[in-house]
Amino acid sequence: QLTPGMTDLRAKALARLANATKKCKKMEEGSSPELSPDDVKDHHKQKFEILARALQVSVAKRSSDSRQVPNDRVMYARNQQRSAGRVPVVGGSPINEDMAVALRTIVFGTAVAPPRGEWLRTGIVFREPDKELAYGLKAPRNGTRGLLSALQAEIIKILLFEKRVENANSIELFLKPDGARQLEVLVKAMGEILWRIGEKSKVIMCLPQDLILVPHSVNFFQDSLTEKLHLFEITSLEDLQIFIKRYIHVFLEETGPGTLLLLYSAVATRGTENTQRDLEVEKGYLVTGAEEGSLCIVTLMLTGRATPYLHNGVVYVGDEEHYAVPQYGILARSEVGFLLYEEGVEERMPGSRLKTPSLPIWVVCSQGHFGVMFNTNRELLRNYHAERRFELHYYTCGGSQCQLIVDTRQEEPQSNNHSEQDQAAISAFSNIEKLVHTKWQDARIQWIGTTQFI
């Protein structure tokens, strides 16, 4: 609001301006003989001085108003994740019917029936920035969890180990990225996964446009996405990350097909024929009936090959009546590992190349439920002494996070004398403990706090 002095000044300025304007009008009409030559000479100067003073008063008023925010006004932080420009997808090679049928068949098993709906309705979405769990992706429990868990592990790897961090407080800050950092890390994670699948030479991105390119037919059932794809061939990691950053909004829509586009891009990069050979089943496909996704999707994202075998190297399997057939497992140690616990299934246990990655991050699957385990010490798996007693963080895309201390210096005590309350707590965590024991056998595990696994 204006002060009394400013109000008087504005009133006087407006009065002088009106008087000067009236004199000017009379002068132009020739009906003002009382005007002196000095009046005519100084008229415009006086007029602009008055206008300048009135403008000064107006600016002062606006400045005063801007400093006063009404009590009922709420200021919201800008959502960095949604501020990325929505650049329309242009260019690329239009998909043809053969490629559309091949993609749908290798991913979903058939092209003549609609695909599983959750893949068309699950995007790649971070949790709220600058807060607890800001490093985490979120998604409902469906068949995309395996793929998102592999992507989550890559994100954690970049946040924690892209730069060497010595300070524990800095580590905590790194796990609470802001919106801009979330987008930056997501672009890098997607780029590195696809670049690894493409053997560091070529990536084929699959993105949709508006025009329908493949008609509905007896060989192809339209799904509102596959028939609109354009394929983009990229031959350098830098160009790939620039491309993903430009069109990242296509993947970020919460109820959009972001996860399926990433899987399509991974399969197109690997090649549909190579992916089929990886599965080692003539009519095998990636999206099975598993509640949270198949292991082959996870191995494709982690190692670049969609192998169903988790052992090290190549194992020849045969008997007296059949020639030995090679089974190709994990051919090299990767930066991110994989741990698996399935009750009563011993032959699918991961080999040492998955159990002991170069960095202490694991995609984990316990009784069909996917998550990520990690430790913030880069040297954990390189130092025997560091592995005696250490913390593990466990996170799922459903929002569960917990911490546990693993002590390999003493065995887990065995006791059957538990109260009902203790038995309930034990049953809630037992599968996770058994999962940890597949890597650190007989280690003692202490939980920090409690949580609900989602």
CSV table of C-alpha atoms in Angstrom, one decimal:
chain,number,residue,atom,x,y,z
A,1,GLN,CA,0.0,0.0,0.0
A,2,LEU,CA,1.1,3.6,-0.7
A,3,THR,CA,2.1,5.9,2.2
A,4,PRO,CA,0.2,9.2,2.7
A,5,GLY,CA,3.2,11.1,1.2
A,6,MET,CA,3.3,9.0,-1.9
A,7,THR,CA,-0.5,9.4,-2.3
A,8,ASP,CA,-0.3,13.2,-2.2
A,9,LEU,CA,2.7,13.2,-4.6
A,10,ARG,CA,0.7,11.1,-7.1
A,11,ALA,CA,-2.4,13.3,-6.9
A,12,LYS,CA,-0.3,16.5,-7.5
A,13,ALA,CA,1.5,14.9,-10.4
A,14,LEU,CA,-1.8,13.8,-12.0
A,15,ALA,CA,-3.2,17.3,-11.5
A,16,ARG,CA,-0.2,19.0,-13.1
A,17,LEU,CA,-0.3,16.5,-16.0
A,18,ALA,CA,-4.0,17.3,-16.6
A,19,ASN,CA,-3.4,21.1,-16.6
A,20,ALA,CA,-0.5,20.8,-19.0
A,21,THR,CA,-2.5,18.6,-21.3
A,22,LYS,CA,-5.3,21.2,-21.3
A,23,LYS,CA,-2.9,24.0,-22.2
A,24,CYS,CA,-1.4,21.9,-25.0
A,25,LYS,CA,-4.8,21.3,-26.5
A,26,LYS,CA,-5.7,25.0,-26.5
A,27,MET,CA,-2.3,25.9,-28.0
A,28,GLU,CA,-2.8,23.4,-30.9
A,29,GLU,CA,-6.3,24.8,-31.6
A,30,GLY,CA,-5.0,28.4,-31.5
A,31,SER,CA,-7.4,29.5,-28.8
A,32,SER,CA,-5.0,30.2,-26.1
A,33,PRO,CA,-3.5,33.7,-26.6
A,34,GLU,CA,-2.5,33.9,-22.9
A,35,LEU,CA,0.2,31.2,-23.5
A,36,SER,CA,3.7,32.8,-23.5
A,37,PRO,CA,6.5,31.6,-25.7
A,38,ASP,CA,8.2,30.1,-22.6
A,39,ASP,CA,5.0,28.1,-21.9
A,40,VAL,CA,5.2,26.6,-25.4
A,41,LYS,CA,8.9,26.0,-25.2
A,42,ASP,CA,8.8,24.2,-21.8
A,43,HIS,CA,5.5,22.4,-22.3
A,44,HIS,CA,6.9,19.1,-23.4
A,45,LYS,CA,9.7,19.1,-20.9
A,46,GLN,CA,7.2,19.7,-18.1
A,47,LYS,CA,4.9,17.0,-19.4
A,48,PHE,CA,7.6,14.3,-19.5
A,49,GLU,CA,8.9,15.3,-16.0
A,50,ILE,CA,5.4,14.7,-14.6
A,51,LEU,CA,5.0,11.4,-16.5
A,52,ALA,CA,8.4,10.3,-15.1
A,53,ARG,CA,7.4,11.1,-11.6
A,54,ALA,CA,4.0,9.3,-11.9
A,55,LEU,CA,5.9,6.3,-13.3
A,56,GLN,CA,8.2,6.3,-10.3
A,57,VAL,CA,5.3,6.3,-7.9
A,58,SER,CA,3.7,3.4,-9.8
A,59,VAL,CA,6.9,1.3,-9.7
A,60,ALA,CA,7.3,2.0,-6.0
A,61,LYS,CA,3.7,0.7,-5.5
A,62,ARG,CA,4.4,-2.5,-7.4
A,63,SER,CA,7.6,-3.1,-5.5
A,64,SER,CA,5.8,-2.7,-2.2
A,65,ASP,CA,3.0,-5.1,-3.3
A,66,SER,CA,5.5,-7.7,-4.4
A,67,ARG,CA,7.1,-7.9,-0.9
A,68,GLN,CA,3.7,-8.6,0.7
A,69,VAL,CA,2.6,-12.2,0.1
A,70,PRO,CA,-1.0,-12.8,1.2
A,71,ASN,CA,-1.3,-15.2,4.1
A,72,ASP,CA,-3.6,-17.5,2.1
A,73,ARG,CA,-1.2,-17.9,-0.8
A,74,VAL,CA,0.7,-21.2,-1.0
A,75,MET,CA,4.1,-21.4,-2.8
A,76,TYR,CA,4.8,-24.8,-4.4
A,77,ALA,CA,8.2,-26.0,-5.5
A,78,ARG,CA,8.6,-26.5,-9.2
A,79,ASN,CA,8.6,-30.2,-10.2
A,80,GLN,CA,11.9,-30.6,-11.9
A,81,GLN,CA,11.0,-34.1,-13.2
A,82,ARG,CA,8.1,-32.7,-15.1
A,83,SER,CA,9.8,-29.5,-16.2
A,84,ALA,CA,11.7,-31.2,-19.0
A,85,GLY,CA,10.5,-29.9,-22.4
A,86,ARG,CA,8.1,-32.2,-24.2
A,87,VAL,CA,9.8,-32.2,-27.5
A,88,PRO,CA,7.8,-34.2,-30.1
A,89,VAL,CA,9.4,-37.3,-31.4
A,90,VAL,CA,10.6,-36.8,-35.0
A,91,GLY,CA,12.7,-38.8,-37.4
A,92,GLY,CA,13.8,-42.4,-37.2
A,93,SER,CA,12.9,-45.4,-39.3
A,94,PRO,CA,9.2,-46.4,-39.3
A,95,ILE,CA,8.6,-49.8,-38.0
A,96,ASN,CA,7.4,-52.4,-40.4
A,97,GLU,CA,5.1,-55.4,-39.8
A,98,ASP,CA,7.9,-57.9,-39.6
A,99,MET,CA,9.7,-56.0,-36.9
A,100,ALA,CA,6.5,-55.3,-35.0
A,101,VAL,CA,5.6,-58.9,-35.0
A,102,ALA,CA,9.1,-60.0,-34.0
A,103,LEU,CA,9.2,-57.5,-31.0
A,104,ARG,CA,5.8,-58.5,-29.7
A,105,THR,CA,6.6,-62.2,-30.1
A,106,ILE,CA,9.9,-62.2,-28.3
A,107,VAL,CA,8.6,-59.9,-25.5
A,108,PHE,CA,5.1,-61.3,-25.0
A,109,GLY,CA,5.1,-64.6,-26.8
A,110,THR,CA,2.6,-63.7,-29.5
A,111,ALA,CA,1.6,-60.8,-31.7
A,112,VAL,CA,-2.0,-61.9,-32.4
A,113,ALA,CA,-3.2,-61.2,-28.9
A,114,PRO,CA,-3.1,-58.0,-26.7
A,115,PRO,CA,0.0,-57.7,-24.5
A,116,ARG,CA,-0.1,-57.6,-20.7
A,117,GLY,CA,-1.7,-54.3,-19.8
A,118,GLU,CA,0.7,-53.2,-17.0
A,119,TRP,CA,3.5,-52.8,-19.5
A,120,LEU,CA,1.5,-50.2,-21.3
A,121,ARG,CA,0.6,-48.3,-18.1
A,122,THR,CA,3.8,-48.3,-16.0
A,123,GLY,CA,6.2,-45.4,-16.5
A,124,ILE,CA,9.6,-44.7,-15.0
A,125,VAL,CA,8.9,-42.4,-12.1
A,126,PHE,CA,11.1,-41.2,-9.2
A,127,ARG,CA,9.9,-40.5,-5.7
A,128,GLU,CA,9.7,-37.0,-4.4
A,129,PRO,CA,13.0,-35.2,-4.8
A,130,ASP,CA,15.2,-33.8,-1.9
A,131,LYS,CA,13.5,-36.2,0.6
A,132,GLU,CA,14.0,-39.7,2.0
A,133,LEU,CA,14.0,-42.3,-0.7
A,134,ALA,CA,14.5,-39.6,-3.4
A,135,TYR,CA,16.9,-42.0,-5.1
A,136,GLY,CA,14.2,-44.6,-5.5
A,137,LEU,CA,11.9,-45.4,-8.4
A,138,LYS,CA,8.3,-46.2,-7.6
A,139,ALA,CA,5.9,-48.6,-9.2
A,140,PRO,CA,3.0,-50.9,-8.4
A,141,ARG,CA,3.6,-54.6,-7.9
A,142,ASN,CA,3.4,-56.0,-11.4
A,143,GLY,CA,5.5,-57.6,-14.1
A,144,THR,CA,7.7,-54.6,-14.6
A,145,ARG,CA,9.3,-54.8,-11.1
A,146,GLY,CA,12.3,-56.9,-12.3
A,147,LEU,CA,13.2,-54.4,-15.1
A,148,LEU,CA,12.7,-51.4,-12.7
A,149,SER,CA,14.9,-53.1,-10.0
A,150,ALA,CA,17.7,-53.6,-12.5
A,151,LEU,CA,17.4,-49.9,-13.5
A,152,GLN,CA,17.2,-48.9,-9.8
A,153,ALA,CA,20.5,-50.7,-9.2
A,154,GLU,CA,22.2,-48.8,-12.0
A,155,ILE,CA,20.8,-45.5,-10.6
A,156,ILE,CA,22.2,-46.3,-7.1
A,157,LYS,CA,25.6,-47.2,-8.7
A,158,ILE,CA,25.8,-43.8,-10.4
A,159,LEU,CA,24.7,-41.9,-7.3
A,160,LEU,CA,27.1,-43.6,-4.9
A,161,PHE,CA,30.1,-44.5,-7.0
A,162,GLU,CA,30.3,-42.3,-10.1
A,163,LYS,CA,32.5,-40.0,-8.0
A,164,ARG,CA,34.6,-41.2,-5.0
A,165,VAL,CA,32.8,-40.2,-1.8
A,166,GLU,CA,34.7,-40.3,1.5
A,167,ASN,CA,32.3,-38.5,3.9
A,168,ALA,CA,29.4,-40.4,5.3
A,169,ASN,CA,27.3,-37.2,5.3
A,170,SER,CA,28.0,-36.7,1.6
A,171,ILE,CA,26.7,-40.2,1.0
A,172,GLU,CA,23.4,-39.5,2.7
A,173,LEU,CA,23.1,-36.3,0.6
A,174,PHE,CA,23.8,-38.2,-2.6
A,175,LEU,CA,20.9,-40.5,-1.8
A,176,LYS,CA,18.6,-37.4,-1.6
A,177,PRO,CA,18.9,-36.0,-5.2
A,178,ASP,CA,16.9,-33.0,-6.3
A,179,GLY,CA,14.7,-33.2,-9.4
A,180,ALA,CA,17.4,-32.1,-11.9
A,181,ARG,CA,19.9,-34.7,-10.5
A,182,GLN,CA,17.2,-37.4,-10.7
A,183,LEU,CA,16.7,-36.7,-14.4
A,184,GLU,CA,20.5,-36.6,-15.0
A,185,VAL,CA,21.1,-39.9,-13.2
A,186,LEU,CA,18.1,-41.6,-15.0
A,187,VAL,CA,19.5,-40.6,-18.4
A,188,LYS,CA,22.9,-42.0,-17.6
A,189,ALA,CA,21.5,-45.2,-16.1
A,190,MET,CA,19.3,-45.9,-19.2
A,191,GLY,CA,22.2,-45.0,-21.5
A,192,GLU,CA,24.7,-47.3,-19.8
A,193,ILE,CA,22.3,-50.3,-19.7
A,194,LEU,CA,21.5,-50.0,-23.4
A,195,TRP,CA,25.1,-49.3,-24.3
A,196,ARG,CA,26.1,-52.5,-22.5
A,197,ILE,CA,23.5,-54.5,-24.3
A,198,GLY,CA,24.7,-53.1,-27.6
A,199,GLU,CA,28.2,-54.3,-26.8
A,200,LYS,CA,29.4,-50.6,-26.7
A,201,SER,CA,28.9,-50.2,-30.5
A,202,LYS,CA,25.3,-49.6,-31.4
A,203,VAL,CA,21.9,-49.0,-29.7
A,204,ILE,CA,18.5,-48.9,-31.3
A,205,MET,CA,15.9,-46.8,-29.5
A,206,CYS,CA,12.2,-47.4,-30.0
A,207,LEU,CA,10.0,-44.4,-29.5
A,208,PRO,CA,6.4,-43.8,-30.7
A,209,GLN,CA,4.9,-41.2,-32.9
A,210,ASP,CA,1.3,-40.4,-33.8
A,211,LEU,CA,1.0,-42.1,-37.1
A,212,ILE,CA,-0.1,-45.8,-37.2
A,213,LEU,CA,2.4,-47.7,-39.3
A,214,VAL,CA,1.2,-51.3,-39.0
A,215,PRO,CA,-2.4,-52.1,-39.6
A,216,HIS,CA,-4.5,-54.5,-37.6
A,217,SER,CA,-4.4,-58.0,-39.2
A,218,VAL,CA,-4.5,-61.7,-38.5
A,219,ASN,CA,-0.8,-61.6,-37.8
A,220,PHE,CA,-0.7,-58.5,-35.7
A,221,PHE,CA,-3.1,-57.2,-32.9
A,222,GLN,CA,-2.7,-53.5,-32.4
A,223,ASP,CA,-1.8,-52.3,-28.9
A,224,SER,CA,-1.7,-48.5,-29.4
A,225,LEU,CA,2.1,-48.5,-29.1
A,226,THR,CA,4.0,-51.1,-31.1
A,227,GLU,CA,2.4,-50.1,-34.4
A,228,LYS,CA,3.5,-46.5,-33.9
A,229,LEU,CA,7.2,-47.1,-33.2
A,230,HIS,CA,10.1,-45.5,-35.0
A,231,LEU,CA,13.6,-46.9,-34.6
A,232,PHE,CA,16.6,-44.7,-34.0
A,233,GLU,CA,20.1,-46.1,-34.5
A,234,ILE,CA,22.8,-44.5,-32.3
A,235,THR,CA,26.5,-45.4,-32.4
A,236,SER,CA,28.1,-43.4,-29.6
A,237,LEU,CA,27.4,-43.3,-25.9
A,238,GLU,CA,27.5,-39.5,-25.8
A,239,ASP,CA,24.9,-39.2,-28.6
A,240,LEU,CA,22.8,-41.8,-26.9
A,241,GLN,CA,22.6,-39.9,-23.7
A,242,ILE,CA,21.8,-36.7,-25.6
A,243,PHE,CA,19.0,-38.5,-27.4
A,244,ILE,CA,17.5,-40.0,-24.2
A,245,LYS,CA,17.7,-36.6,-22.5
A,246,ARG,CA,15.8,-35.0,-25.3
A,247,TYR,CA,12.9,-37.5,-25.2
A,248,ILE,CA,13.0,-38.5,-21.5
A,249,HIS,CA,9.5,-37.2,-21.1
A,250,VAL,CA,8.2,-40.1,-23.1
A,251,PHE,CA,9.5,-42.5,-20.4
A,252,LEU,CA,8.5,-40.4,-17.4
A,253,GLU,CA,4.7,-40.4,-17.7
A,254,GLU,CA,3.5,-42.3,-14.7
A,255,THR,CA,0.7,-44.2,-16.5
A,256,GLY,CA,2.6,-44.3,-19.8
A,257,PRO,CA,4.5,-47.1,-21.5
A,258,GLY,CA,8.0,-46.0,-20.3
A,259,THR,CA,9.0,-49.5,-19.0
A,260,LEU,CA,7.9,-51.2,-22.3
A,261,LEU,CA,9.7,-48.7,-24.4
A,262,LEU,CA,12.9,-49.4,-22.4
A,263,LEU,CA,12.4,-53.2,-22.8
A,264,TYR,CA,11.7,-52.8,-26.6
A,265,SER,CA,14.8,-50.7,-27.0
A,266,ALA,CA,16.8,-53.3,-25.1
A,267,VAL,CA,15.5,-56.2,-27.3
A,268,ALA,CA,15.9,-54.2,-30.5
A,269,THR,CA,19.5,-53.3,-29.5
A,270,ARG,CA,20.3,-56.9,-28.7
A,271,GLY,CA,18.5,-58.1,-31.8
A,272,THR,CA,15.4,-60.3,-31.8
A,273,GLU,CA,17.3,-63.3,-33.1
A,274,ASN,CA,20.1,-63.0,-30.6
A,275,THR,CA,17.6,-62.6,-27.8
A,276,GLN,CA,15.8,-65.7,-28.9
A,277,ARG,CA,19.1,-67.6,-28.9
A,278,ASP,CA,19.9,-66.2,-25.4
A,279,LEU,CA,16.6,-67.8,-24.1
A,280,GLU,CA,17.7,-71.2,-25.5
A,281,VAL,CA,14.1,-72.1,-26.0
A,282,GLU,CA,12.7,-72.2,-29.5
A,283,LYS,CA,9.5,-70.3,-28.6
A,284,GLY,CA,10.7,-68.7,-25.4
A,285,TYR,CA,9.8,-65.1,-24.5
A,286,LEU,CA,10.6,-62.5,-21.9
A,287,VAL,CA,7.4,-61.5,-20.2
A,288,THR,CA,6.2,-64.7,-18.5
A,289,GLY,CA,3.5,-65.3,-15.9
A,290,ALA,CA,5.9,-64.4,-13.0
A,291,GLU,CA,4.3,-61.9,-10.7
A,292,GLU,CA,7.1,-59.4,-10.8
A,293,GLY,CA,8.8,-60.4,-14.1
A,294,SER,CA,11.2,-63.0,-15.4
A,295,LEU,CA,14.9,-63.5,-14.5
A,296,CYS,CA,15.7,-63.2,-18.2
A,297,ILE,CA,14.7,-59.6,-18.3
A,298,VAL,CA,17.0,-58.9,-15.3
A,299,THR,CA,20.0,-60.8,-16.8
A,300,LEU,CA,19.5,-58.8,-20.1
A,301,MET,CA,19.6,-55.5,-18.2
A,302,LEU,CA,22.6,-56.5,-16.0
A,303,THR,CA,24.8,-58.5,-18.4
A,304,GLY,CA,23.5,-57.6,-21.9
A,305,ARG,CA,22.3,-61.2,-22.5
A,306,ALA,CA,18.9,-62.6,-21.7
A,307,THR,CA,20.2,-65.9,-20.4
A,308,PRO,CA,18.1,-68.0,-18.0
A,309,TYR,CA,21.2,-69.5,-16.6
A,310,LEU,CA,23.0,-67.9,-13.6
A,311,HIS,CA,26.1,-70.1,-13.3
A,312,ASN,CA,29.6,-69.0,-14.3
A,313,GLY,CA,30.7,-69.4,-17.9
A,314,VAL,CA,29.5,-72.3,-20.1
A,315,VAL,CA,28.3,-75.7,-18.7
A,316,TYR,CA,27.8,-78.7,-21.0
A,317,VAL,CA,24.8,-80.8,-20.1
A,318,GLY,CA,24.1,-84.2,-21.6
A,319,ASP,CA,23.8,-87.9,-20.9
A,320,GLU,CA,24.7,-91.2,-22.4
A,321,GLU,CA,21.9,-91.0,-25.0
A,322,HIS,CA,22.3,-87.3,-26.0
A,323,TYR,CA,25.2,-85.1,-27.0
A,324,ALA,CA,26.3,-82.6,-24.4
A,325,VAL,CA,24.6,-79.2,-25.0
A,326,PRO,CA,26.3,-76.0,-23.9
A,327,GLN,CA,24.4,-73.8,-21.5
A,328,TYR,CA,25.7,-70.2,-21.6
A,329,GLY,CA,25.6,-68.6,-18.2
A,330,ILE,CA,27.3,-65.4,-16.9
A,331,LEU,CA,30.4,-64.9,-19.1
A,332,ALA,CA,32.0,-62.0,-17.1
A,333,ARG,CA,31.7,-60.3,-13.8
A,334,SER,CA,29.6,-57.1,-13.9
A,335,GLU,CA,29.5,-54.0,-11.7
A,336,VAL,CA,26.0,-55.0,-10.3
A,337,GLY,CA,25.4,-58.4,-9.0
A,338,PHE,CA,22.3,-60.7,-8.5
A,339,LEU,CA,21.2,-62.8,-5.5
A,340,LEU,CA,18.3,-65.3,-5.6
A,341,TYR,CA,16.5,-67.2,-3.0
A,342,GLU,CA,13.8,-69.8,-4.1
A,343,GLU,CA,12.8,-72.3,-1.5
A,344,GLY,CA,13.6,-75.8,-2.6
A,345,VAL,CA,15.4,-74.8,-5.8
A,346,GLU,CA,19.2,-75.2,-5.5
A,347,GLU,CA,20.2,-75.6,-9.2
A,348,ARG,CA,19.4,-72.0,-10.1
A,349,MET,CA,21.7,-70.5,-7.5
A,350,PRO,CA,23.8,-67.7,-9.0
A,351,GLY,CA,27.5,-68.2,-9.5
A,352,SER,CA,30.3,-66.2,-8.0
A,353,ARG,CA,30.3,-63.7,-10.9
A,354,LEU,CA,26.8,-62.6,-9.8
A,355,LYS,CA,27.3,-63.0,-6.1
A,356,THR,CA,30.5,-61.0,-6.0
A,357,PRO,CA,30.2,-58.1,-8.4
A,358,SER,CA,32.8,-55.3,-8.6
A,359,LEU,CA,30.6,-53.0,-6.7
A,360,PRO,CA,28.5,-53.8,-3.6
A,361,ILE,CA,25.1,-53.6,-5.3
A,362,TRP,CA,22.8,-56.5,-6.0
A,363,VAL,CA,19.4,-56.9,-7.6
A,364,VAL,CA,17.8,-59.5,-5.4
A,365,CYS,CA,14.8,-61.8,-5.9
A,366,SER,CA,13.3,-63.5,-2.8
A,367,GLN,CA,10.5,-65.9,-3.5
A,368,GLY,CA,9.7,-64.1,-6.7
A,369,HIS,CA,9.8,-60.6,-5.2
A,370,PHE,CA,12.4,-58.2,-6.6
A,371,GLY,CA,14.4,-55.5,-4.8
A,372,VAL,CA,17.9,-54.0,-4.5
A,373,MET,CA,20.5,-54.4,-1.8
A,374,PHE,CA,23.5,-52.2,-1.5
A,375,ASN,CA,26.3,-51.0,0.7
A,376,THR,CA,27.8,-47.5,0.5
A,377,ASN,CA,31.5,-48.7,0.9
A,378,ARG,CA,33.0,-49.2,-2.5
A,379,GLU,CA,35.8,-51.4,-1.1
A,380,LEU,CA,33.4,-53.8,0.7
A,381,LEU,CA,34.0,-56.8,-1.7
A,382,ARG,CA,37.7,-56.0,-2.1
A,383,ASN,CA,38.7,-56.1,1.6
A,384,TYR,CA,38.2,-59.2,3.7
A,385,HIS,CA,38.3,-57.2,6.9
A,386,ALA,CA,35.5,-54.8,5.7
A,387,GLU,CA,33.3,-57.9,5.1
A,388,ARG,CA,33.4,-59.0,8.7
A,389,ARG,CA,30.7,-56.6,9.9
A,390,PHE,CA,28.8,-54.2,7.6
A,391,GLU,CA,25.5,-52.7,6.8
A,392,LEU,CA,23.2,-53.5,3.9
A,393,HIS,CA,20.3,-51.3,2.6
A,394,TYR,CA,17.3,-53.1,1.1
A,395,TYR,CA,14.9,-51.2,-1.1
A,396,THR,CA,12.0,-52.1,-3.3
A,397,CYS,CA,10.1,-50.0,-5.9
A,398,GLY,CA,7.0,-50.4,-3.7
A,399,GLY,CA,8.6,-48.0,-1.2
A,400,SER,CA,10.1,-50.4,1.3
A,401,GLN,CA,13.5,-49.6,2.8
A,402,CYS,CA,15.2,-51.2,5.7
A,403,GLN,CA,18.7,-51.7,7.0
A,404,LEU,CA,20.4,-54.8,8.4
A,405,ILE,CA,23.8,-55.5,9.9
A,406,VAL,CA,25.6,-58.6,8.6
A,407,ASP,CA,28.2,-60.0,11.0
A,408,THR,CA,30.2,-62.8,9.4
A,409,ARG,CA,32.4,-63.3,12.5
A,410,GLN,CA,29.8,-65.4,14.3
A,411,GLU,CA,27.1,-67.8,13.3
A,412,GLU,CA,23.4,-67.1,13.5
A,413,PRO,CA,22.2,-68.6,16.8
A,414,GLN,CA,19.6,-71.3,16.3
A,415,SER,CA,16.7,-71.3,18.8
A,416,ASN,CA,13.2,-72.6,18.7
A,417,ASN,CA,12.1,-70.9,21.9
A,418,HIS,CA,10.3,-67.9,20.4
A,419,SER,CA,7.2,-66.1,21.6
A,420,GLU,CA,4.3,-65.7,19.1
A,421,GLN,CA,5.3,-62.0,18.6
A,422,ASP,CA,8.9,-63.1,17.8
A,423,GLN,CA,7.7,-65.8,15.5
A,424,ALA,CA,5.7,-63.2,13.5
A,425,ALA,CA,8.7,-60.9,13.2
A,426,ILE,CA,10.9,-63.8,12.2
A,427,SER,CA,8.5,-64.9,9.5
A,428,ALA,CA,8.4,-61.4,8.1
A,429,PHE,CA,12.1,-61.2,7.6
A,430,SER,CA,13.1,-64.8,7.2
A,431,ASN,CA,13.1,-64.8,3.4
A,432,ILE,CA,15.4,-61.8,3.3
A,433,GLU,CA,17.7,-63.4,5.8
A,434,LYS,CA,17.8,-66.6,3.7
A,435,LEU,CA,18.6,-64.5,0.7
A,436,VAL,CA,21.6,-62.9,2.5
A,437,HIS,CA,22.8,-66.3,3.6
A,438,THR,CA,23.1,-67.4,0.0
A,439,LYS,CA,26.0,-65.0,-0.2
A,440,TRP,CA,27.3,-64.9,3.5
A,441,GLN,CA,26.5,-68.3,4.8
A,442,ASP,CA,25.7,-68.6,8.5
A,443,ALA,CA,26.3,-64.9,9.1
A,444,ARG,CA,24.5,-63.3,12.0
A,445,ILE,CA,21.9,-60.7,10.9
A,446,GLN,CA,20.6,-57.8,13.0
A,447,TRP,CA,17.7,-55.7,11.7
A,448,ILE,CA,17.7,-51.9,12.2
A,449,GLY,CA,14.1,-50.9,12.8
A,450,THR,CA,11.2,-52.6,11.2
A,451,THR,CA,9.4,-52.3,7.9
A,452,GLN,CA,6.7,-53.8,5.7
A,453,PHE,CA,7.9,-55.4,2.5
A,454,ILE,CA,5.9,-54.3,-0.5
